[in-house]
Coordinates of C-alpha atoms and ligand atoms in Angstrom, one line a residue:
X1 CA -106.1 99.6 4.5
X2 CA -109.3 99.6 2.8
X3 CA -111.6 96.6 3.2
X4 CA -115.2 94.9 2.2
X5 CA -116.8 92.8 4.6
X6 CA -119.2 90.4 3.2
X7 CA -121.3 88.5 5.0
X8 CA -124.7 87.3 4.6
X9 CA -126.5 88.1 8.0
X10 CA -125.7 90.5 10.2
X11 CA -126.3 92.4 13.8
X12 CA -128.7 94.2 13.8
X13 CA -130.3 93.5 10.8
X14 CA -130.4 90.1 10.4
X15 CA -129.2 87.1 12.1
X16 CA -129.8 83.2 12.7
X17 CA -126.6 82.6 14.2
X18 CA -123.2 83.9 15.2
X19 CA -122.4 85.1 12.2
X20 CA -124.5 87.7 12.6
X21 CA -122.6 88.4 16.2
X22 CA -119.4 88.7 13.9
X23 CA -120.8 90.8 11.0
X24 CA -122.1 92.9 13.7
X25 CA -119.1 94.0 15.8
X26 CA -115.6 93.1 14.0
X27 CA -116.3 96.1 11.1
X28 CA -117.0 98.5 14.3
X29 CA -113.9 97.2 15.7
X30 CA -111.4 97.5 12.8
X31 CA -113.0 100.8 12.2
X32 CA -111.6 102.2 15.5
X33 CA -108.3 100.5 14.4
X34 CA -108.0 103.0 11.5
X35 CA -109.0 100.3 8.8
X36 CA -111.2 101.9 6.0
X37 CA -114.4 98.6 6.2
X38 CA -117.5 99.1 4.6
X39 CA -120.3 95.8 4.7
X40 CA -122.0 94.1 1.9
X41 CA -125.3 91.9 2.9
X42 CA -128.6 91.0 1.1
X43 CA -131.5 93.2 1.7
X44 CA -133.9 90.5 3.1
X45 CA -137.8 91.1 3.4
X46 CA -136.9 91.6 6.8
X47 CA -134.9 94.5 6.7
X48 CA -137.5 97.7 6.2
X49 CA -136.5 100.9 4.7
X50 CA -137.8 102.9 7.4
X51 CA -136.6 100.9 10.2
X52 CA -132.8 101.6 9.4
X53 CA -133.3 105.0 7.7
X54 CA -131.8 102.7 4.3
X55 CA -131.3 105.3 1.2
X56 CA -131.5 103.8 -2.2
X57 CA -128.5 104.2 -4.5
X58 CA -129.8 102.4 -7.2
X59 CA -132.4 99.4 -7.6
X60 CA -130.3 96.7 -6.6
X61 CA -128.9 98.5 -4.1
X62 CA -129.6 100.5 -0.5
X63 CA -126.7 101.3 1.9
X64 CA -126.7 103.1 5.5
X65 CA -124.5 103.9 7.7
X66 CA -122.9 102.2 11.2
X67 CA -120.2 103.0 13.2
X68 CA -118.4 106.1 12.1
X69 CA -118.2 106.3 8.7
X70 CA -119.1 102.6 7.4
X71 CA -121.4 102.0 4.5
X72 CA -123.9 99.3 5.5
X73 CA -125.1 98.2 1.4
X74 CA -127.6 96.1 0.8
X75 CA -127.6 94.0 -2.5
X76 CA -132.2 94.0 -2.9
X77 CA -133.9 91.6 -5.4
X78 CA -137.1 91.1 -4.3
X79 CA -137.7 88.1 -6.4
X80 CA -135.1 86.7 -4.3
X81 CA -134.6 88.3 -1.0
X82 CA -138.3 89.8 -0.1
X83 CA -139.1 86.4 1.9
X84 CA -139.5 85.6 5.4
X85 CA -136.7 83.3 6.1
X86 CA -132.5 84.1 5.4
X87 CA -131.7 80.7 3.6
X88 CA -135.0 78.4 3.7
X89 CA -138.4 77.8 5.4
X90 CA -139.8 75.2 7.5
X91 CA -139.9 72.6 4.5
X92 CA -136.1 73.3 4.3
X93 CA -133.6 75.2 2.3
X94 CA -135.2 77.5 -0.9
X95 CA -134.8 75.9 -3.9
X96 CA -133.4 78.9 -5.6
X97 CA -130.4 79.3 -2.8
X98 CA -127.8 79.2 -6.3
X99 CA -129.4 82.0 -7.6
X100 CA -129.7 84.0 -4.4
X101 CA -126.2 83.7 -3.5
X102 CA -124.4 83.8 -6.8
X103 CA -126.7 87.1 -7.4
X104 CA -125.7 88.4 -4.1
X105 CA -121.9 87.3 -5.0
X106 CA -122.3 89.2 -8.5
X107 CA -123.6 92.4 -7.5
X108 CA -121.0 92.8 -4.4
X109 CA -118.7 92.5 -6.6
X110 CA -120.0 95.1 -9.4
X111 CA -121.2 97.0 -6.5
X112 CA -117.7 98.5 -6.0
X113 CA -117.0 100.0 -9.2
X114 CA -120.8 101.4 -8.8
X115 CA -119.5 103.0 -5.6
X116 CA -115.6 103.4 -6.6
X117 CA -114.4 101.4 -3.9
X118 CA -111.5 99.6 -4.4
X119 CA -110.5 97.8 -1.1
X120 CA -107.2 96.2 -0.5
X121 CA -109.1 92.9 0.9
X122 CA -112.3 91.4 0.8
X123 CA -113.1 89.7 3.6
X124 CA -116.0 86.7 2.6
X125 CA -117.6 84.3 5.5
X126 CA -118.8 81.3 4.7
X127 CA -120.9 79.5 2.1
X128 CA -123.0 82.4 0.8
X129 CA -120.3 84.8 0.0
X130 CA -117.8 82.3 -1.1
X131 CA -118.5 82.6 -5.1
X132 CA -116.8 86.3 -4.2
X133 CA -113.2 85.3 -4.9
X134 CA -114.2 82.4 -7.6
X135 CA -115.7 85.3 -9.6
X136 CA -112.8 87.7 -8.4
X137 CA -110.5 85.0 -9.9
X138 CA -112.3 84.3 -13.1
X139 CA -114.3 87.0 -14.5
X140 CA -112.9 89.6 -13.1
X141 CA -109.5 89.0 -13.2
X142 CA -108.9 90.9 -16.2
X143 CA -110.3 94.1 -15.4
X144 CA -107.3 96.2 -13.8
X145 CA -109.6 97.8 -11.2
X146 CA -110.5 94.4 -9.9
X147 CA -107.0 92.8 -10.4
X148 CA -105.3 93.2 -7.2
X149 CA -107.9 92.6 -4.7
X150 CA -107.2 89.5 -2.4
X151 CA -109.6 87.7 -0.8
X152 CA -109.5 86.2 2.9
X153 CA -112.5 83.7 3.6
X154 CA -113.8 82.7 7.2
X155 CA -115.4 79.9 7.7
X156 CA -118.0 79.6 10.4
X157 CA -119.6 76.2 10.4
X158 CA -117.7 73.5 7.9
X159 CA -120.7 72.0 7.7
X160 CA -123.1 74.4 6.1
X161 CA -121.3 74.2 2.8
X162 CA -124.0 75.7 -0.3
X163 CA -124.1 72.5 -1.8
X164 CA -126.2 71.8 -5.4
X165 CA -126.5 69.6 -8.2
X166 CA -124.2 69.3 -10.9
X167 CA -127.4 70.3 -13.1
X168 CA -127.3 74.0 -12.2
X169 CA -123.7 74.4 -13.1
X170 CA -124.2 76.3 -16.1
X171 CA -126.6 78.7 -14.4
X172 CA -123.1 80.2 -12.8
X173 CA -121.5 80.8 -16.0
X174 CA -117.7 79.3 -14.9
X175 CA -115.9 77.4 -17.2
X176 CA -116.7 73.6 -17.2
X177 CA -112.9 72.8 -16.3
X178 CA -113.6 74.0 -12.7
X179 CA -115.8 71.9 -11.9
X180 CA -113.4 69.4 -10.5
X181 CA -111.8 68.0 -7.5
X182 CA -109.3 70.7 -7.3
X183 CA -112.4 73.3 -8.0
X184 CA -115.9 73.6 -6.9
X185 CA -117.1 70.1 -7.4
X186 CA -117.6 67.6 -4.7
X187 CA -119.0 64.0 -4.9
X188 CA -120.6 65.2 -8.2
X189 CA -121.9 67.8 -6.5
X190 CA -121.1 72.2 -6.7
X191 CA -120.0 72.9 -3.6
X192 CA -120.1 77.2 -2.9
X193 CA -117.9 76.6 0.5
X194 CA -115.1 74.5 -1.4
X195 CA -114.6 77.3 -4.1
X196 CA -114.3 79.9 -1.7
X197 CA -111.4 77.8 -0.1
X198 CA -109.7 76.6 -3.5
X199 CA -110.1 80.4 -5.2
X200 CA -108.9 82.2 -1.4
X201 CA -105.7 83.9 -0.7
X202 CA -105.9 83.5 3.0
X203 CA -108.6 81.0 5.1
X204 CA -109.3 81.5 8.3
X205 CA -111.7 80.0 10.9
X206 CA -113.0 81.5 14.2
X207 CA -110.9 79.2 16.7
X208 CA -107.4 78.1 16.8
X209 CA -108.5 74.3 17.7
X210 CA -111.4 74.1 14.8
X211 CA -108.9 75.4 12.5
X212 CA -106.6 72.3 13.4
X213 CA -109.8 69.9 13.8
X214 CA -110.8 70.6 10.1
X215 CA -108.3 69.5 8.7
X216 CA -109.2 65.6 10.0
X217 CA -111.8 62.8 8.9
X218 CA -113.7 63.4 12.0
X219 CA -114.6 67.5 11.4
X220 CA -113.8 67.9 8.1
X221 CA -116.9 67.2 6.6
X222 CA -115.3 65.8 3.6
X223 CA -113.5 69.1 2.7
X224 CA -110.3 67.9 5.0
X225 CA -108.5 66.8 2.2
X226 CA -108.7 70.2 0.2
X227 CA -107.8 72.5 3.7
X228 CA -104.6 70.1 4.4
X229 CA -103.5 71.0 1.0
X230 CA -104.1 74.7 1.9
X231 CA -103.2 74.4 5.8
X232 CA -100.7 77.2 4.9
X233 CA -103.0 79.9 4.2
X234 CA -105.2 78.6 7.0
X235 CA -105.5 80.1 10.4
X236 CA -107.4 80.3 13.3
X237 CA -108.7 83.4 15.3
X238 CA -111.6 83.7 18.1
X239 CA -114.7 85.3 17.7
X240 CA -115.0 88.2 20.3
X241 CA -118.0 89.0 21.8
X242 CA -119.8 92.6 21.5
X243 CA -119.8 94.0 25.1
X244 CA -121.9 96.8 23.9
X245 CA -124.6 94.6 23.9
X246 CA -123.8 91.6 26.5
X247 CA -122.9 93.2 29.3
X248 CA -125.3 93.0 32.6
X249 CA -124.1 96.5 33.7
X250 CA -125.9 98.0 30.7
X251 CA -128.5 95.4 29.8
X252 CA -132.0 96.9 29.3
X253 CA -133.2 93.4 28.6
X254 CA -132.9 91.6 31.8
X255 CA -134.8 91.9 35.0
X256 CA -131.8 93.7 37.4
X257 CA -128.7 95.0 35.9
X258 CA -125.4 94.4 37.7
X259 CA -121.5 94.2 37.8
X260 CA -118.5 92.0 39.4
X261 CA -119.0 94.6 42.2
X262 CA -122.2 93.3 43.0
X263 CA -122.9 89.3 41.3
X264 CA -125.4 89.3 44.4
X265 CA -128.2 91.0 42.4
X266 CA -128.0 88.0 39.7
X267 CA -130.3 86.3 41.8
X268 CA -133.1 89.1 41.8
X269 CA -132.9 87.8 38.0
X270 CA -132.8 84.4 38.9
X271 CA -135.4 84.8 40.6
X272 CA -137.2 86.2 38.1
X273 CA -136.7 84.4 35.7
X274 CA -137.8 81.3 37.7
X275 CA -141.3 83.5 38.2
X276 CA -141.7 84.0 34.4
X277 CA -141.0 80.5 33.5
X278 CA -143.4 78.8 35.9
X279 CA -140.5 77.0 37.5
X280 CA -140.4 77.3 41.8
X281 CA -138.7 80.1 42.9
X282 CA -136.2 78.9 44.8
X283 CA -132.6 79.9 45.2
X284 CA -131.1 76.9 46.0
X285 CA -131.9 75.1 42.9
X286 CA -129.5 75.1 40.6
X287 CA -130.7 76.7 37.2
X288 CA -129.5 75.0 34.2
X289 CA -129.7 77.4 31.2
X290 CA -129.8 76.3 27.0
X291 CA -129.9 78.7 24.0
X292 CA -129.1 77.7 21.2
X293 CA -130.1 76.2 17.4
X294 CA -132.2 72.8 18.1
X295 CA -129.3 70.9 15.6
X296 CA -127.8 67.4 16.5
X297 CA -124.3 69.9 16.8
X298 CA -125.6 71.2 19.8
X299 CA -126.2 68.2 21.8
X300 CA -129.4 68.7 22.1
X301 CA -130.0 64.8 22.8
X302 CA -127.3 64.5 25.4
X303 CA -129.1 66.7 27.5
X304 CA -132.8 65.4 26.6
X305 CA -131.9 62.0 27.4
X306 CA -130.2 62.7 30.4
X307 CA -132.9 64.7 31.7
X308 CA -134.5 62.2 33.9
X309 CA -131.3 61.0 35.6
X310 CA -130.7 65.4 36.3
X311 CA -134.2 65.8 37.4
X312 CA -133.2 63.3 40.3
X313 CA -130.9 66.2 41.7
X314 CA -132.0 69.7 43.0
X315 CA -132.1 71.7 39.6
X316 CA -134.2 73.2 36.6
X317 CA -133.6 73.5 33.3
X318 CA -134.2 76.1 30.9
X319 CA -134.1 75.9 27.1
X320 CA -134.7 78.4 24.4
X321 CA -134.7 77.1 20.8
X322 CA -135.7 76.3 17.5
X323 CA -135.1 74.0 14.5
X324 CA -134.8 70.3 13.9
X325 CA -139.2 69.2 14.5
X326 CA -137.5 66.0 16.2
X327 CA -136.0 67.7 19.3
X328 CA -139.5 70.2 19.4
X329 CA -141.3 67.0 19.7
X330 CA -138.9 65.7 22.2
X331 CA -138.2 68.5 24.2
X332 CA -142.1 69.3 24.2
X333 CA -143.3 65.6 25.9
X334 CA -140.4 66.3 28.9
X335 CA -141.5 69.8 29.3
X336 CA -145.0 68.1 30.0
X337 CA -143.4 65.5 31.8
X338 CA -141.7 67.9 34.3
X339 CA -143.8 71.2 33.9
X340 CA -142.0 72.4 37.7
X341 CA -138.4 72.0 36.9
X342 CA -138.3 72.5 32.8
X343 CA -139.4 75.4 31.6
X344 CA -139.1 75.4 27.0
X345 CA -139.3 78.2 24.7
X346 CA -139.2 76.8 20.9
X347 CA -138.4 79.9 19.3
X348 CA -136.1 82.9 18.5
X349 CA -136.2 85.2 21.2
X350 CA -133.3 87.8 22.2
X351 CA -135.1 89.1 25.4
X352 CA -135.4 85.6 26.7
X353 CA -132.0 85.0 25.8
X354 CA -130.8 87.7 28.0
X355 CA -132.8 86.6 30.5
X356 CA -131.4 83.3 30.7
X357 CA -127.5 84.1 30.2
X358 CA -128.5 86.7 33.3
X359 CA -130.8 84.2 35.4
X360 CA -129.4 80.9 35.1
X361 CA -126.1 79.2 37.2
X362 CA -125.0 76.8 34.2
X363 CA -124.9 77.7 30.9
X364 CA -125.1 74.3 28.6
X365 CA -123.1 73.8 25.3
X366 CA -122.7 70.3 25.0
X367 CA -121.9 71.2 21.3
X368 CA -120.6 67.7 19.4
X369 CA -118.2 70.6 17.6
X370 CA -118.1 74.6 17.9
X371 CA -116.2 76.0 15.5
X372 CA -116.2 78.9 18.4
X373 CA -119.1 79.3 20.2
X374 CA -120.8 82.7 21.8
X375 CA -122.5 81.0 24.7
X376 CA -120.0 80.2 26.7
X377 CA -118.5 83.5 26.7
X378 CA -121.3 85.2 27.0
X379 CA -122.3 83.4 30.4
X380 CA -118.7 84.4 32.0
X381 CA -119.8 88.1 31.4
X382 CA -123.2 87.0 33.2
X383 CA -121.2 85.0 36.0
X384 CA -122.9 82.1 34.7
X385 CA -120.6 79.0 34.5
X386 CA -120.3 76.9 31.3
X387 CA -120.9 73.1 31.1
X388 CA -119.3 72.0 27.6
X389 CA -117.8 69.3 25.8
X390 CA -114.3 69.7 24.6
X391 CA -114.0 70.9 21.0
X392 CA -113.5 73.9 19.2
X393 CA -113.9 77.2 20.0
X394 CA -115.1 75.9 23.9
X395 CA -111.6 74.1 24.4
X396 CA -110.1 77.5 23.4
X397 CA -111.9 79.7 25.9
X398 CA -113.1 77.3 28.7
X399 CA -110.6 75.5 31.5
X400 CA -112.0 72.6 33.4
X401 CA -112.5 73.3 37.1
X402 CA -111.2 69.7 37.9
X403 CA -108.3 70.3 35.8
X404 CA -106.6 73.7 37.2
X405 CA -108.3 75.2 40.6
X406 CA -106.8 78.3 39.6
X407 CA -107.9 79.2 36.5
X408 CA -110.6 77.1 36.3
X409 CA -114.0 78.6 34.4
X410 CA -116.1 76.3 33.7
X411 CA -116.8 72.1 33.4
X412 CA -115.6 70.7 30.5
X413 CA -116.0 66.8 29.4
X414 CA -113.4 65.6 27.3
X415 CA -115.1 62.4 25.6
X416 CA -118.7 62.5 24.1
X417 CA -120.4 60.0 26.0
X418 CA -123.4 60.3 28.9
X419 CA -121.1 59.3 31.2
X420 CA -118.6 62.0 31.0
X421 CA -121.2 64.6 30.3
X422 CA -122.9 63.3 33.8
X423 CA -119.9 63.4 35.5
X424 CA -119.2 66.9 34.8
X425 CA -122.9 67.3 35.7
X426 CA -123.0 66.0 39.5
X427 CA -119.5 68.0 39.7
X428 CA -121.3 70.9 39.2
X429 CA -124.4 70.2 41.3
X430 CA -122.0 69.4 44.2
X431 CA -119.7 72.8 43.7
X432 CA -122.6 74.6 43.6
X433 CA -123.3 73.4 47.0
X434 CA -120.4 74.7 48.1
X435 CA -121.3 78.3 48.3
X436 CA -117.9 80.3 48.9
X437 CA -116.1 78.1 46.2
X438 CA -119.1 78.7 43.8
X439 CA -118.9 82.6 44.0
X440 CA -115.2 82.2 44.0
X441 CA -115.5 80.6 40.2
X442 CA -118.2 83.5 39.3
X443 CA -115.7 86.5 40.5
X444 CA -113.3 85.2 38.6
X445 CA -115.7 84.4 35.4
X446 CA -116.9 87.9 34.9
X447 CA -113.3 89.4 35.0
X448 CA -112.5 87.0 31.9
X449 CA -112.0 89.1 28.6
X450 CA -113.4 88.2 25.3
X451 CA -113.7 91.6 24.1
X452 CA -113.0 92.1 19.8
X453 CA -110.2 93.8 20.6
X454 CA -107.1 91.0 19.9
X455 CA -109.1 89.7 17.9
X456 CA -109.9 92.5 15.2
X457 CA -105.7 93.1 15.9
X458 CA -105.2 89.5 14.5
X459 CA -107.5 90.0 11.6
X460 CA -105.8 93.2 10.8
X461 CA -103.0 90.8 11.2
X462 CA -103.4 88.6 8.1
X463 CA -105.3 91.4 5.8
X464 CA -101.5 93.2 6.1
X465 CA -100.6 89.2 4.6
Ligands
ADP1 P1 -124.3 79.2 16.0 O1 -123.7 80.3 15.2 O2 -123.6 77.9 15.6 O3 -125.7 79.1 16.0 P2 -123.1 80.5 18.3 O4 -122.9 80.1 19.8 O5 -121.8 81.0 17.6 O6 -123.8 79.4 17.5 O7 -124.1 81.8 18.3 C1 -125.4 81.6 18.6 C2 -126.0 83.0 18.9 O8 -127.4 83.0 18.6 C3 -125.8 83.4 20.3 O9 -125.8 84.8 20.4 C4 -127.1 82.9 20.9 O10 -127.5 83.6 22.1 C5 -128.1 83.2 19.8 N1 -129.3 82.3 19.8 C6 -129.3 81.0 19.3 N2 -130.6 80.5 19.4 C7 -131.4 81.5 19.9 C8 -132.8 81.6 20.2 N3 -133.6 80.6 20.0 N4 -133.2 82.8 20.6 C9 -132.4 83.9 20.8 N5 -131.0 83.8 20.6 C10 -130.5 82.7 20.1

């Protein structure tokens, strides 16, 4: 089984979001299934020659290698790629994001015969690789090399879609009679995201409640019409997480490493971490931990609203962030409002990341939807319990500690209101109190399982489709 992923960010070489988690791992873990994978990504400014020892197969294109035998290529256009930012700068998306994306989606594609690759699937994610199997369908279709390669798309976020006005249309050369409701239009608009789920053979998302939630008014983002028509083809499997790079045994980047065997030395980084944020280093305070994209999806404004009512308890709060200016300017004033208990970071920092899922007792997610979600499953590998809201990829992975004593994992809060999401808060604060029950949730926690290994099985799964 031969097979090209696509993807446009990827671990280590370039990432805003979990995406770049997938793009990362999965390839490394279909390659030790025996599946033939090689990755296809732009070559952003970003991404330096010498950093990744890249070699230059032609001008458009670089490659290295990962893994075992995978070819790493990277589609290069400095007019388009040799910027700063993936998709956009401070003043928003670039303007040119058609031309980026449709060039990236061209030269993948030609980029095979270049290299004489012929896979059985191409696997595309998401907006920016999603003109892959319109073009595959269309142009391409003809040409007997191209002719029987199938296409799976995952979709990562619904609501990131690649959308642009009907003005550019001709710039990506497809017949006038797609652009329809059927096709790639969309309230008058091109939408890349709808194409790559009209032109797919299989869809897939990365949980098996956001691939049902999609395909209602509430999630899906206007595009629930189209995916009930292809809820057939449409699946849902979890992200795994990359233990070769979350796991406190191993991890260089927090204060003290340590295992199930010994959760004790989480509060050296606790600690720690308390130290380096300014906040009073103090044990019994319960450490409330936040990393994550500063977007109204993350419910970034359930927690800042709520902050005075949690300051009134015994705990501090940690966040580590960047995007929407709003919640900057927010989160800023109560960071100066509480400089003792709130310690902010308005950036994008992996190191501080560690050291939060490592230092921290609660890890926050009280996402509005998550199509998956790598928080939460990060923090059971750090024995640091999850507070989330039900949806997606967290009502997958997370059981409610109210809800079954057993198998409990986390807090969960089932409707998106204050009240819930305080209620689930003072639950916490009072288990945590309650030291032998507390450590009883964290032993259990850190023996949960999230690895990519069923998960790259399922994928393998629906290529074999
Ligand atoms: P999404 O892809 O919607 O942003 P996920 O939970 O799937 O959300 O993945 C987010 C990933 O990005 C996690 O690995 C998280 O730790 C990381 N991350 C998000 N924001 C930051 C930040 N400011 N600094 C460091 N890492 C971050």
């Amino acid at each position: 089984m031969k097979v090209l992923f696509c993807s446009s960010e990827g671990v280590p070489f370039a990432k805003t979001g979990g995406l770049a988690d997938v793009a990362g791992a999965l390839p490394l873990a279909l390659e030790k299934k025996g599946i033939e994978v090689n990755v296809c990504m732009p070559k952003y400014g970003t991404i330096k020659e010498q950093d990744y020892n890249l070699k230059k197969l032609d001008d458009n294109v670089y490659y290295c290698k990962i893994g075992k035998k995978i070819n790493v290529y990277f589609i290069a256009n400095d007019n388009y790629f040799n910027r700063p930012g993936l998709y956009g700068d401070k003043t928003g998306d670039y303007p040119d994001n058609l031309d980026r994306f449709m060039f990236y989606s061209k030269e993948t594609l030609n980029l095979l015969k270049k290299i004489n690759f012929k896979p059985d699937v191409i696997h595309c994610n998401d907006w920016q690789s999603s003109l892959i199997p319109v073009y595959l369908k269309t142009h391409y279709s003809k040409d007997p090399f191209y002719s029987k390669i199938k296409t799976l798309l995952t979709i990562h976020n619904l609501a990131y879609q690649g959308l642009f006005s009907k003005d550019q249309y001709p710039r990506l050369g497809l017949d006038w009679s797609l652009f329809n409701i059927d096709g790639l239009e969309f309230y008058d608009k091109i939408n890349f995201l709808k194409g790559g789920i009209v032109f797919s053979d299989l869809i897939s998302t990365v949980s098996a409640a956001y691939a049902k939630e999609i395909q209602t008014k509430e999630f899906g983002c206007g595009l629930e019409g189209i995916l009930l028509k292809r809820k057939k083809v449409l699946s849902g499997i979890i992200n795994g997480l990359d233990y070769g790079l979350w796991d406190p045994e191993t991890d260089n980047l927090i204060f003290k490493r340590y295992s199930p065997k010994n959760i004790e030395d989480k509060y050296i980084n606790k600690l720690r971490l308390q130290g380096e944020c300014g906040l009073a280093q103090n044990r019994n305070a319960l450490l409330f931990g936040f990393v994550g994209r500063l977007a109204e999806q993350k419910g970034i404004d359930i927690i800042s609203n709520n902050l005075d009512k949690m300051f009134k308890s015994n705990i501090q709060m940690v966040i580590l962030g960047t995007g929407d200016q709003k919640y900057h300017e927010i989160l800023e004033n109560l960071s100066k409002k509480y400089p003792d208990k709130f310690a902010l970071f308005l950036k994008f920092d992996n190191t501080i990341a560690h050291k939060i899922y490592a230092g921290t007792d609660i890890f926050l997610m009280p996402s509005r939807y998550e199509p998956c979600g790598l928080g939460q499953m990060i923090s059971f590998k750090y024995a640091t319990v999850p507070l989330a809201f039900k949806t997606g990829g967290l009502a997958d992975t997370i059981v409610d500690l109210d809800k079954n004593k057993t198998k409990g994992n986390g807090f969960l809060f089932e409707k998106y209101e204050a009240k819930e999401f305080m209620g689930k808060f003072n639950k916490a604060v009072s288990l945590y109190k309650n030291k032998s029950a507390w450590q009883k949730v964290l032993k259990r926690i850190v023996k949960l399982d999230f690895s990519w290994e069923e998960s790259a099985k399922k994928y393998i799964q629906l290529y074999k489709k």
